[in-house]
């Protein structure tokens, strides 16, 4: 098992999201696509904290 940092991203532009994912992957993050701004924006504002503070286990 390997622990890695995660970072959620959302957006309405598929090309921009692909570029962000590539950048996050290059920095060693586990990129989590949260969907559109309407959905992902709300997920990023959850009261218990950002999904970036969640630990994921990469298998």
PDB file of N, CA and C in Angstrom:
ATOM      1  N   UNK A   1       0.841  -1.181   0.000  1.00  0.00           N
ATOM      2  CA  UNK A   1       0.000   0.000   0.000  1.00  0.00           C
ATOM      3  C   UNK A   1       0.883   1.241   0.000  1.00  0.00           C
ATOM      4  N   UNK A   2       0.357   2.253  -0.621  1.00  0.00           N
ATOM      5  CA  UNK A   2       1.086   3.513  -0.715  1.00  0.00           C
ATOM      6  C   UNK A   2       0.119   4.648  -0.418  1.00  0.00           C
ATOM      7  N   UNK A   3       0.407   5.438   0.610  1.00  0.00           N
ATOM      8  CA  UNK A   3      -0.428   6.597   0.906  1.00  0.00           C
ATOM      9  C   UNK A   3       0.000   7.745   0.010  1.00  0.00           C
ATOM     10  N   UNK A   4      -0.955   8.480  -0.463  1.00  0.00           N
ATOM     11  CA  UNK A   4      -0.657   9.622  -1.312  1.00  0.00           C
ATOM     12  C   UNK A   4      -1.624  10.754  -1.001  1.00  0.00           C
ATOM     13  N   UNK A   5      -1.220  11.959  -1.269  1.00  0.00           N
ATOM     14  CA  UNK A   5      -2.102  13.110  -1.092  1.00  0.00           C
ATOM     15  C   UNK A   5      -3.118  13.143  -2.215  1.00  0.00           C
ATOM     16  N   UNK A   6      -4.285  13.611  -1.912  1.00  0.00           N
ATOM     17  CA  UNK A   6      -5.315  13.730  -2.935  1.00  0.00           C
ATOM     18  C   UNK A   6      -5.689  15.194  -3.125  1.00  0.00           C
ATOM     19  N   UNK A   7      -6.192  15.473  -4.300  1.00  0.00           N
ATOM     20  CA  UNK A   7      -6.671  16.822  -4.579  1.00  0.00           C
ATOM     21  C   UNK A   7      -7.873  16.725  -5.502  1.00  0.00           C
ATOM     22  N   UNK A   8      -8.985  17.265  -5.056  1.00  0.00           N
ATOM     23  CA  UNK A   8     -10.183  17.276  -5.877  1.00  0.00           C
ATOM     24  C   UNK A   8     -10.187  18.469  -6.808  1.00  0.00           C
ATOM     25  N   UNK A   9     -10.688  18.243  -8.000  1.00  0.00           N
ATOM     26  CA  UNK A   9     -10.822  19.336  -8.958  1.00  0.00           C
ATOM     27  C   UNK A   9     -12.152  19.196  -9.680  1.00  0.00           C
ATOM     28  N   UNK A  10     -12.714  20.332 -10.048  1.00  0.00           N
ATOM     29  CA  UNK A  10     -13.981  20.319 -10.779  1.00  0.00           C
ATOM     30  C   UNK A  10     -13.936  21.409 -11.833  1.00  0.00           C
ATOM     31  N   UNK A  11     -14.811  21.293 -12.809  1.00  0.00           N
ATOM     32  CA  UNK A  11     -14.868  22.304 -13.855  1.00  0.00           C
ATOM     33  C   UNK A  11     -15.798  21.890 -14.968  1.00  0.00           C
ATOM     34  N   UNK A  12     -16.096  22.841 -15.813  1.00  0.00           N
ATOM     35  CA  UNK A  12     -16.990  22.593 -16.936  1.00  0.00           C
ATOM     36  C   UNK A  12     -16.240  22.446 -18.259  1.00  0.00           C
ATOM     37  N   UNK A  13     -14.928  22.628 -18.238  1.00  0.00           N
ATOM     38  CA  UNK A  13     -14.104  22.529 -19.443  1.00  0.00           C
ATOM     39  C   UNK A  13     -13.267  21.256 -19.355  1.00  0.00           C
ATOM     40  N   UNK A  14     -13.613  20.253 -20.163  1.00  0.00           N
ATOM     41  CA  UNK A  14     -12.949  18.948 -20.103  1.00  0.00           C
ATOM     42  C   UNK A  14     -11.453  19.050 -20.392  1.00  0.00           C
ATOM     43  N   UNK A  15     -11.060  19.886 -21.337  1.00  0.00           N
ATOM     44  CA  UNK A  15      -9.634  20.037 -21.659  1.00  0.00           C
ATOM     45  C   UNK A  15      -8.869  20.642 -20.484  1.00  0.00           C
ATOM     46  N   UNK A  16      -9.442  21.631 -19.847  1.00  0.00           N
ATOM     47  CA  UNK A  16      -8.794  22.258 -18.692  1.00  0.00           C
ATOM     48  C   UNK A  16      -8.664  21.254 -17.548  1.00  0.00           C
ATOM     49  N   UNK A  17      -9.714  20.447 -17.314  1.00  0.00           N
ATOM     50  CA  UNK A  17      -9.646  19.451 -16.252  1.00  0.00           C
ATOM     51  C   UNK A  17      -8.572  18.411 -16.550  1.00  0.00           C
ATOM     52  N   UNK A  18      -8.410  18.036 -17.811  1.00  0.00           N
ATOM     53  CA  UNK A  18      -7.369  17.073 -18.196  1.00  0.00           C
ATOM     54  C   UNK A  18      -5.983  17.649 -17.921  1.00  0.00           C
ATOM     55  N   UNK A  19      -5.802  18.945 -18.194  1.00  0.00           N
ATOM     56  CA  UNK A  19      -4.513  19.592 -17.926  1.00  0.00           C
ATOM     57  C   UNK A  19      -4.236  19.659 -16.428  1.00  0.00           C
ATOM     58  N   UNK A  20      -5.252  19.960 -15.641  1.00  0.00           N
ATOM     59  CA  UNK A  20      -5.091  20.017 -14.186  1.00  0.00           C
ATOM     60  C   UNK A  20      -4.760  18.628 -13.653  1.00  0.00           C
ATOM     61  N   UNK A  21      -5.456  17.616 -14.151  1.00  0.00           N
ATOM     62  CA  UNK A  21      -5.186  16.238 -13.708  1.00  0.00           C
ATOM     63  C   UNK A  21      -3.747  15.848 -14.013  1.00  0.00           C
ATOM     64  N   UNK A  22      -3.277  16.175 -15.211  1.00  0.00           N
ATOM     65  CA  UNK A  22      -1.905  15.852 -15.608  1.00  0.00           C
ATOM     66  C   UNK A  22      -0.905  16.553 -14.679  1.00  0.00           C
ATOM     67  N   UNK A  23      -1.183  17.815 -14.357  1.00  0.00           N
ATOM     68  CA  UNK A  23      -0.310  18.574 -13.470  1.00  0.00           C
ATOM     69  C   UNK A  23      -0.297  17.953 -12.065  1.00  0.00           C
ATOM     70  N   UNK A  24      -1.474  17.611 -11.529  1.00  0.00           N
ATOM     71  CA  UNK A  24      -1.559  17.013 -10.205  1.00  0.00           C
ATOM     72  C   UNK A  24      -0.854  15.660 -10.169  1.00  0.00           C
ATOM     73  N   UNK A  25      -1.067  14.846 -11.199  1.00  0.00           N
ATOM     74  CA  UNK A  25      -0.391  13.545 -11.280  1.00  0.00           C
ATOM     75  C   UNK A  25       1.123  13.732 -11.274  1.00  0.00           C
ATOM     76  N   UNK A  26       1.606  14.720 -12.013  1.00  0.00           N
ATOM     77  CA  UNK A  26       3.036  14.999 -12.090  1.00  0.00           C
ATOM     78  C   UNK A  26       3.631  15.425 -10.755  1.00  0.00           C
ATOM     79  N   UNK A  27       2.801  16.018  -9.901  1.00  0.00           N
ATOM     80  CA  UNK A  27       3.266  16.453  -8.580  1.00  0.00           C
ATOM     81  C   UNK A  27       3.089  15.354  -7.533  1.00  0.00           C
ATOM     82  N   UNK A  28       2.581  14.200  -7.946  1.00  0.00           N
ATOM     83  CA  UNK A  28       2.428  13.090  -7.020  1.00  0.00           C
ATOM     84  C   UNK A  28       1.098  13.017  -6.297  1.00  0.00           C
ATOM     85  N   UNK A  29       0.138  13.825  -6.689  1.00  0.00           N
ATOM     86  CA  UNK A  29      -1.185  13.802  -6.072  1.00  0.00           C
ATOM     87  C   UNK A  29      -2.080  12.768  -6.755  1.00  0.00           C
ATOM     88  N   UNK A  30      -3.043  12.259  -6.012  1.00  0.00           N
ATOM     89  CA  UNK A  30      -4.105  11.439  -6.578  1.00  0.00           C
ATOM     90  C   UNK A  30      -5.225  12.401  -6.944  1.00  0.00           C
ATOM     91  N   UNK A  31      -5.399  12.649  -8.222  1.00  0.00           N
ATOM     92  CA  UNK A  31      -6.385  13.624  -8.687  1.00  0.00           C
ATOM     93  C   UNK A  31      -7.785  13.019  -8.663  1.00  0.00           C
ATOM     94  N   UNK A  32      -8.695  13.684  -7.979  1.00  0.00           N
ATOM     95  CA  UNK A  32     -10.074  13.220  -7.874  1.00  0.00           C
ATOM     96  C   UNK A  32     -10.963  14.192  -8.648  1.00  0.00           C
ATOM     97  N   UNK A  33     -11.551  13.698  -9.729  1.00  0.00           N
ATOM     98  CA  UNK A  33     -12.448  14.526 -10.544  1.00  0.00           C
ATOM     99  C   UNK A  33     -13.799  14.597  -9.840  1.00  0.00           C
ATOM    100  N   UNK A  34     -14.168  15.788  -9.412  1.00  0.00           N
ATOM    101  CA  UNK A  34     -15.423  15.983  -8.684  1.00  0.00           C
ATOM    102  C   UNK A  34     -16.597  16.325  -9.599  1.00  0.00           C
ATOM    103  N   UNK A  35     -16.343  16.385 -10.904  1.00  0.00           N
ATOM    104  CA  UNK A  35     -17.423  16.658 -11.843  1.00  0.00           C
ATOM    105  C   UNK A  35     -17.497  18.121 -12.236  1.00  0.00           C
ATOM    106  N   UNK A  36     -18.684  18.550 -12.540  1.00  0.00           N
ATOM    107  CA  UNK A  36     -18.916  19.931 -12.996  1.00  0.00           C
ATOM    108  C   UNK A  36     -18.757  20.915 -11.843  1.00  0.00           C
ATOM    109  N   UNK A  37     -18.695  22.191 -12.179  1.00  0.00           N
ATOM    110  CA  UNK A  37     -18.602  23.212 -11.132  1.00  0.00           C
ATOM    111  C   UNK A  37     -19.832  23.193 -10.233  1.00  0.00           C
ATOM    112  N   UNK A  38     -20.994  22.927 -10.814  1.00  0.00           N
ATOM    113  CA  UNK A  38     -22.232  22.912 -10.030  1.00  0.00           C
ATOM    114  C   UNK A  38     -22.191  21.824  -8.957  1.00  0.00           C
ATOM    115  N   UNK A  39     -21.616  20.673  -9.280  1.00  0.00           N
ATOM    116  CA  UNK A  39     -21.544  19.555  -8.332  1.00  0.00           C
ATOM    117  C   UNK A  39     -20.256  19.618  -7.522  1.00  0.00           C
ATOM    118  N   UNK A  40     -19.123  19.701  -8.204  1.00  0.00           N
ATOM    119  CA  UNK A  40     -17.824  19.663  -7.545  1.00  0.00           C
ATOM    120  C   UNK A  40     -17.573  20.853  -6.640  1.00  0.00           C
ATOM    121  N   UNK A  41     -18.071  22.007  -7.032  1.00  0.00           N
ATOM    122  CA  UNK A  41     -17.912  23.183  -6.186  1.00  0.00           C
ATOM    123  C   UNK A  41     -18.560  22.995  -4.839  1.00  0.00           C
ATOM    124  N   UNK A  42     -19.726  22.401  -4.833  1.00  0.00           N
ATOM    125  CA  UNK A  42     -20.430  22.141  -3.565  1.00  0.00           C
ATOM    126  C   UNK A  42     -19.708  21.076  -2.743  1.00  0.00           C
ATOM    127  N   UNK A  43     -19.156  20.056  -3.406  1.00  0.00           N
ATOM    128  CA  UNK A  43     -18.415  19.018  -2.679  1.00  0.00           C
ATOM    129  C   UNK A  43     -17.189  19.607  -1.985  1.00  0.00           C
ATOM    130  N   UNK A  44     -16.533  20.552  -2.637  1.00  0.00           N
ATOM    131  CA  UNK A  44     -15.336  21.169  -2.068  1.00  0.00           C
ATOM    132  C   UNK A  44     -15.680  22.042  -0.866  1.00  0.00           C
ATOM    133  N   UNK A  45     -16.944  22.421  -0.712  1.00  0.00           N
ATOM    134  CA  UNK A  45     -17.369  23.289   0.386  1.00  0.00           C
ATOM    135  C   UNK A  45     -18.018  22.529   1.536  1.00  0.00           C
ATOM    136  N   UNK A  46     -17.850  21.219   1.577  1.00  0.00           N
ATOM    137  CA  UNK A  46     -18.476  20.431   2.637  1.00  0.00           C
ATOM    138  C   UNK A  46     -18.008  20.911   4.008  1.00  0.00           C
ATOM    139  N   UNK A  47     -18.898  20.920   4.995  1.00  0.00           N
ATOM    140  CA  UNK A  47     -18.565  21.475   6.305  1.00  0.00           C
ATOM    141  C   UNK A  47     -17.471  20.716   7.057  1.00  0.00           C
ATOM    142  N   UNK A  48     -17.245  19.454   6.724  1.00  0.00           N
ATOM    143  CA  UNK A  48     -16.222  18.691   7.449  1.00  0.00           C
ATOM    144  C   UNK A  48     -14.858  18.792   6.799  1.00  0.00           C
ATOM    145  N   UNK A  49     -14.718  19.665   5.817  1.00  0.00           N
ATOM    146  CA  UNK A  49     -13.401  19.905   5.232  1.00  0.00           C
ATOM    147  C   UNK A  49     -13.304  19.493   3.780  1.00  0.00           C
ATOM    148  N   UNK A  50     -12.259  19.932   3.212  1.00  0.00           N
ATOM    149  CA  UNK A  50     -11.992  19.665   1.813  1.00  0.00           C
ATOM    150  C   UNK A  50     -11.645  18.199   1.598  1.00  0.00           C
ATOM    151  N   UNK A  51     -11.951  17.693   0.431  1.00  0.00           N
ATOM    152  CA  UNK A  51     -11.569  16.315   0.104  1.00  0.00           C
ATOM    153  C   UNK A  51     -10.058  16.175   0.014  1.00  0.00           C
ATOM    154  N   UNK A  52      -9.343  17.286  -0.115  1.00  0.00           N
ATOM    155  CA  UNK A  52      -7.881  17.230  -0.159  1.00  0.00           C
ATOM    156  C   UNK A  52      -7.300  16.763   1.166  1.00  0.00           C
ATOM    157  N   UNK A  53      -8.076  16.870   2.229  1.00  0.00           N
ATOM    158  CA  UNK A  53      -7.574  16.416   3.543  1.00  0.00           C
ATOM    159  C   UNK A  53      -7.902  14.952   3.792  1.00  0.00           C
ATOM    160  N   UNK A  54      -8.537  14.289   2.818  1.00  0.00           N
ATOM    161  CA  UNK A  54      -8.891  12.888   2.941  1.00  0.00           C
ATOM    162  C   UNK A  54      -7.723  12.041   2.480  1.00  0.00           C
ATOM    163  N   UNK A  55      -7.414  11.005   3.239  1.00  0.00           N
ATOM    164  CA  UNK A  55      -6.350  10.076   2.844  1.00  0.00           C
ATOM    165  C   UNK A  55      -6.920   8.978   1.963  1.00  0.00           C
ATOM    166  N   UNK A  56      -6.301   8.773   0.830  1.00  0.00           N
ATOM    167  CA  UNK A  56      -6.649   7.676  -0.047  1.00  0.00           C
ATOM    168  C   UNK A  56      -5.484   6.698  -0.040  1.00  0.00           C
ATOM    169  N   UNK A  57      -5.753   5.456  -0.269  1.00  0.00           N
ATOM    170  CA  UNK A  57      -4.695   4.445  -0.349  1.00  0.00           C
ATOM    171  C   UNK A  57      -4.641   3.973  -1.790  1.00  0.00           C
ATOM    172  N   UNK A  58      -3.495   4.132  -2.418  1.00  0.00           N
ATOM    173  CA  UNK A  58      -3.298   3.705  -3.804  1.00  0.00           C
ATOM    174  C   UNK A  58      -2.788   2.279  -3.786  1.00  0.00           C
ATOM    175  N   UNK A  59      -3.497   1.388  -4.473  1.00  0.00           N
ATOM    176  CA  UNK A  59      -3.127  -0.028  -4.504  1.00  0.00           C
ATOM    177  C   UNK A  59      -2.557  -0.376  -5.865  1.00  0.00           C
TER     178      UNK A  59
END
